[in-house]
C-alpha cells in the first residue's frame, strides 16, 4: 500500500493525514509480526529518524480509535498491534510473539468450532460469539 493510498484511508476514517501517521500505519500494514509500539518505533526509524516513541503511541491510539488498527494483549505482556482488522486466527508463542494463521488453516480452525458450544457460551456468559477470534497458544521449541 503506497503513501497516497494510506493518506486516502486515513482521511476516509476521519483522520488528518500526517507524515508520521503515514509512516507508522504503512509499517504496521507491512508487518505480520504484530509489533509492540517499541518494535514499531525501530521499524519506522529507518524511514523517519526523528520520530519519537510518544508519536508512535499517539498515532497507534488514533488508529485504534478510528478502527484501522486492533490493539492486542497477550497474557501480562506488552500491547501488540495489528493492521488486519478482519477477524482471523492467531498463534501466540510463549515468548510473546503473535503470528497470523494462514488463511486456509484459519478457515479450518473456525469451521471446527462446534456451533452448539458457541450457543452455550452465549447463553452462559451473555456474549455474542458471532465475531469469533481464535488464538492458539504454543510453546517455542
PDB file of C-alpha atoms in Angstrom:
ATOM      1  CA  UNK A   1       0.000   0.000   0.000  1.00  0.00           C
ATOM      2  CA  UNK A   2       1.535   3.300  -1.108  1.00  0.00           C
ATOM      3  CA  UNK A   3       1.580   6.550   0.837  1.00  0.00           C
ATOM      4  CA  UNK A   4      -1.145   8.035  -1.366  1.00  0.00           C
ATOM      5  CA  UNK A   5      -3.455   5.101  -0.600  1.00  0.00           C
ATOM      6  CA  UNK A   6      -2.635   5.325   3.101  1.00  0.00           C
ATOM      7  CA  UNK A   7      -3.463   9.030   3.071  1.00  0.00           C
ATOM      8  CA  UNK A   8      -6.825   8.326   1.462  1.00  0.00           C
ATOM      9  CA  UNK A   9      -7.567   5.603   4.019  1.00  0.00           C
ATOM     10  CA  UNK A  10      -6.687   7.897   6.936  1.00  0.00           C
ATOM     11  CA  UNK A  11      -8.933  10.663   5.612  1.00  0.00           C
ATOM     12  CA  UNK A  12     -11.753   8.176   4.966  1.00  0.00           C
ATOM     13  CA  UNK A  13     -11.595   7.233   8.666  1.00  0.00           C
ATOM     14  CA  UNK A  14     -11.711  10.860   9.809  1.00  0.00           C
ATOM     15  CA  UNK A  15      -8.004  11.310  10.499  1.00  0.00           C
ATOM     16  CA  UNK A  16      -5.828  14.139   9.303  1.00  0.00           C
ATOM     17  CA  UNK A  17      -3.080  12.744   7.115  1.00  0.00           C
ATOM     18  CA  UNK A  18       0.366  13.452   8.564  1.00  0.00           C
ATOM     19  CA  UNK A  19       3.754  12.081   7.593  1.00  0.00           C
ATOM     20  CA  UNK A  20       4.064  10.299  10.947  1.00  0.00           C
ATOM     21  CA  UNK A  21       0.679   8.598  10.571  1.00  0.00           C
ATOM     22  CA  UNK A  22       1.524   7.511   7.045  1.00  0.00           C
ATOM     23  CA  UNK A  23       4.862   6.061   8.135  1.00  0.00           C
ATOM     24  CA  UNK A  24       3.527   4.288  11.243  1.00  0.00           C
ATOM     25  CA  UNK A  25       0.442   2.866   9.521  1.00  0.00           C
ATOM     26  CA  UNK A  26       2.471   1.843   6.456  1.00  0.00           C
ATOM     27  CA  UNK A  27       4.999  -0.023   8.601  1.00  0.00           C
ATOM     28  CA  UNK A  28       2.265  -1.743  10.580  1.00  0.00           C
ATOM     29  CA  UNK A  29       0.416  -2.781   7.400  1.00  0.00           C
ATOM     30  CA  UNK A  30       3.640  -4.241   6.017  1.00  0.00           C
ATOM     31  CA  UNK A  31       4.365  -6.191   9.199  1.00  0.00           C
ATOM     32  CA  UNK A  32       2.936  -9.600  10.026  1.00  0.00           C
ATOM     33  CA  UNK A  33       4.625  -9.762  13.421  1.00  0.00           C
ATOM     34  CA  UNK A  34       2.038  -7.778  15.431  1.00  0.00           C
ATOM     35  CA  UNK A  35       4.710  -5.462  16.855  1.00  0.00           C
ATOM     36  CA  UNK A  36       4.740  -3.587  20.128  1.00  0.00           C
ATOM     37  CA  UNK A  37       4.980   0.203  19.953  1.00  0.00           C
ATOM     38  CA  UNK A  38       8.698  -0.080  20.716  1.00  0.00           C
ATOM     39  CA  UNK A  39       9.244  -2.600  17.912  1.00  0.00           C
ATOM     40  CA  UNK A  40       7.244  -0.413  15.542  1.00  0.00           C
ATOM     41  CA  UNK A  41       9.405   2.574  16.512  1.00  0.00           C
ATOM     42  CA  UNK A  42      12.501   0.667  15.411  1.00  0.00           C
ATOM     43  CA  UNK A  43      10.822  -0.151  12.082  1.00  0.00           C
ATOM     44  CA  UNK A  44       9.769   3.423  11.336  1.00  0.00           C
ATOM     45  CA  UNK A  45      13.038   5.000  12.436  1.00  0.00           C
ATOM     46  CA  UNK A  46      14.581   3.577   9.270  1.00  0.00           C
ATOM     47  CA  UNK A  47      12.298   5.892   7.299  1.00  0.00           C
ATOM     48  CA  UNK A  48      11.950   8.771   9.769  1.00  0.00           C
ATOM     49  CA  UNK A  49      14.852   9.009  12.207  1.00  0.00           C
ATOM     50  CA  UNK A  50      13.205  11.868  14.106  1.00  0.00           C
ATOM     51  CA  UNK A  51      10.013  10.071  15.145  1.00  0.00           C
ATOM     52  CA  UNK A  52       9.565   9.585  18.895  1.00  0.00           C
ATOM     53  CA  UNK A  53       8.012   6.778  20.921  1.00  0.00           C
ATOM     54  CA  UNK A  54       5.332   9.228  22.129  1.00  0.00           C
ATOM     55  CA  UNK A  55       4.408   9.951  18.499  1.00  0.00           C
ATOM     56  CA  UNK A  56       4.157   6.232  17.757  1.00  0.00           C
ATOM     57  CA  UNK A  57       1.894   5.699  20.790  1.00  0.00           C
ATOM     58  CA  UNK A  58      -0.281   8.715  19.928  1.00  0.00           C
ATOM     59  CA  UNK A  59      -0.558   7.537  16.330  1.00  0.00           C
ATOM     60  CA  UNK A  60      -1.479   4.000  17.388  1.00  0.00           C
ATOM     61  CA  UNK A  61      -4.125   5.376  19.781  1.00  0.00           C
ATOM     62  CA  UNK A  62      -5.658   7.419  16.929  1.00  0.00           C
ATOM     63  CA  UNK A  63      -5.540   4.459  14.515  1.00  0.00           C
ATOM     64  CA  UNK A  64      -7.186   2.173  17.088  1.00  0.00           C
ATOM     65  CA  UNK A  65      -9.865   4.746  17.923  1.00  0.00           C
ATOM     66  CA  UNK A  66     -10.937   5.092  14.288  1.00  0.00           C
ATOM     67  CA  UNK A  67     -10.915   1.326  13.665  1.00  0.00           C
ATOM     68  CA  UNK A  68      -7.899   0.999  11.367  1.00  0.00           C
ATOM     69  CA  UNK A  69      -5.790  -0.936  13.872  1.00  0.00           C
ATOM     70  CA  UNK A  70      -6.521  -3.570  16.502  1.00  0.00           C
ATOM     71  CA  UNK A  71      -4.836  -3.479  19.923  1.00  0.00           C
ATOM     72  CA  UNK A  72      -3.940  -6.924  21.235  1.00  0.00           C
ATOM     73  CA  UNK A  73      -2.886  -8.033  24.698  1.00  0.00           C
ATOM     74  CA  UNK A  74      -1.113 -11.303  25.307  1.00  0.00           C
ATOM     75  CA  UNK A  75      -1.030 -12.504  28.884  1.00  0.00           C
ATOM     76  CA  UNK A  76       0.590  -9.842  31.031  1.00  0.00           C
ATOM     77  CA  UNK A  77       2.925  -8.732  28.249  1.00  0.00           C
ATOM     78  CA  UNK A  78       3.138  -5.590  26.203  1.00  0.00           C
ATOM     79  CA  UNK A  79       0.346  -4.459  23.928  1.00  0.00           C
ATOM     80  CA  UNK A  80       0.743  -5.526  20.324  1.00  0.00           C
ATOM     81  CA  UNK A  81      -0.901  -4.028  17.257  1.00  0.00           C
ATOM     82  CA  UNK A  82      -2.456  -5.489  14.123  1.00  0.00           C
ATOM     83  CA  UNK A  83      -3.495  -3.585  10.990  1.00  0.00           C
ATOM     84  CA  UNK A  84      -5.546  -6.565   9.777  1.00  0.00           C
ATOM     85  CA  UNK A  85      -8.835  -5.746  11.467  1.00  0.00           C
ATOM     86  CA  UNK A  86     -10.893  -8.549   9.941  1.00  0.00           C
ATOM     87  CA  UNK A  87     -11.370 -11.480  12.289  1.00  0.00           C
ATOM     88  CA  UNK A  88      -8.627 -14.039  11.817  1.00  0.00           C
ATOM     89  CA  UNK A  89      -6.845 -16.658  13.884  1.00  0.00           C
ATOM     90  CA  UNK A  90      -3.533 -16.103  15.639  1.00  0.00           C
ATOM     91  CA  UNK A  91      -0.865 -18.272  17.158  1.00  0.00           C
ATOM     92  CA  UNK A  92       0.522 -16.895  20.413  1.00  0.00           C
ATOM     93  CA  UNK A  93       4.046 -18.011  21.189  1.00  0.00           C
ATOM     94  CA  UNK A  94       5.250 -18.229  24.763  1.00  0.00           C
ATOM     95  CA  UNK A  95       7.931 -15.627  24.004  1.00  0.00           C
ATOM     96  CA  UNK A  96       5.171 -13.032  23.420  1.00  0.00           C
ATOM     97  CA  UNK A  97       5.130 -13.013  19.633  1.00  0.00           C
ATOM     98  CA  UNK A  98       1.831 -13.315  17.764  1.00  0.00           C
ATOM     99  CA  UNK A  99       1.649 -14.763  14.263  1.00  0.00           C
ATOM    100  CA  UNK A 100      -1.235 -14.855  11.795  1.00  0.00           C
ATOM    101  CA  UNK A 101      -2.557 -18.310  10.982  1.00  0.00           C
ATOM    102  CA  UNK A 102      -2.522 -18.828   7.188  1.00  0.00           C
ATOM    103  CA  UNK A 103      -5.955 -18.229   5.651  1.00  0.00           C
ATOM    104  CA  UNK A 104      -6.620 -21.862   4.700  1.00  0.00           C
ATOM    105  CA  UNK A 105      -5.837 -23.083   8.214  1.00  0.00           C
ATOM    106  CA  UNK A 106      -7.786 -20.180   9.704  1.00  0.00           C
ATOM    107  CA  UNK A 107     -10.903 -21.348   7.848  1.00  0.00           C
ATOM    108  CA  UNK A 108     -10.392 -24.933   9.038  1.00  0.00           C
ATOM    109  CA  UNK A 109     -10.000 -23.834  12.665  1.00  0.00           C
ATOM    110  CA  UNK A 110     -13.163 -21.737  12.528  1.00  0.00           C
ATOM    111  CA  UNK A 111     -15.176 -24.493  10.854  1.00  0.00           C
ATOM    112  CA  UNK A 112     -14.075 -26.888  13.571  1.00  0.00           C
ATOM    113  CA  UNK A 113     -15.697 -24.885  16.371  1.00  0.00           C
ATOM    114  CA  UNK A 114     -18.918 -26.553  17.489  1.00  0.00           C
ATOM    115  CA  UNK A 115     -21.937 -24.280  16.853  1.00  0.00           C
ATOM    116  CA  UNK A 116     -23.725 -25.691  19.893  1.00  0.00           C
ATOM    117  CA  UNK A 117     -20.789 -24.804  22.109  1.00  0.00           C
ATOM    118  CA  UNK A 118     -20.946 -21.233  20.826  1.00  0.00           C
ATOM    119  CA  UNK A 119     -24.673 -21.072  21.602  1.00  0.00           C
ATOM    120  CA  UNK A 120     -23.988 -22.398  25.115  1.00  0.00           C
ATOM    121  CA  UNK A 121     -21.222 -19.836  25.557  1.00  0.00           C
ATOM    122  CA  UNK A 122     -23.624 -17.057  24.582  1.00  0.00           C
ATOM    123  CA  UNK A 123     -26.281 -18.336  26.983  1.00  0.00           C
ATOM    124  CA  UNK A 124     -23.960 -18.820  29.960  1.00  0.00           C
ATOM    125  CA  UNK A 125     -21.897 -15.656  29.610  1.00  0.00           C
ATOM    126  CA  UNK A 126     -24.307 -13.329  27.849  1.00  0.00           C
ATOM    127  CA  UNK A 127     -21.892 -12.682  24.986  1.00  0.00           C
ATOM    128  CA  UNK A 128     -22.278 -12.615  21.228  1.00  0.00           C
ATOM    129  CA  UNK A 129     -19.852 -15.149  19.734  1.00  0.00           C
ATOM    130  CA  UNK A 130     -20.657 -14.168  16.137  1.00  0.00           C
ATOM    131  CA  UNK A 131     -17.266 -12.453  15.822  1.00  0.00           C
ATOM    132  CA  UNK A 132     -15.159 -15.428  16.797  1.00  0.00           C
ATOM    133  CA  UNK A 133     -11.448 -14.806  17.220  1.00  0.00           C
ATOM    134  CA  UNK A 134      -9.314 -17.905  17.519  1.00  0.00           C
ATOM    135  CA  UNK A 135      -5.991 -17.847  19.366  1.00  0.00           C
ATOM    136  CA  UNK A 136      -3.758 -20.856  19.612  1.00  0.00           C
ATOM    137  CA  UNK A 137      -1.053 -20.704  22.294  1.00  0.00           C
ATOM    138  CA  UNK A 138       2.048 -22.786  21.739  1.00  0.00           C
ATOM    139  CA  UNK A 139       5.472 -23.189  23.288  1.00  0.00           C
ATOM    140  CA  UNK A 140       8.509 -22.336  21.223  1.00  0.00           C
ATOM    141  CA  UNK A 141      10.679 -25.426  20.796  1.00  0.00           C
TER     142      UNK A 141
END
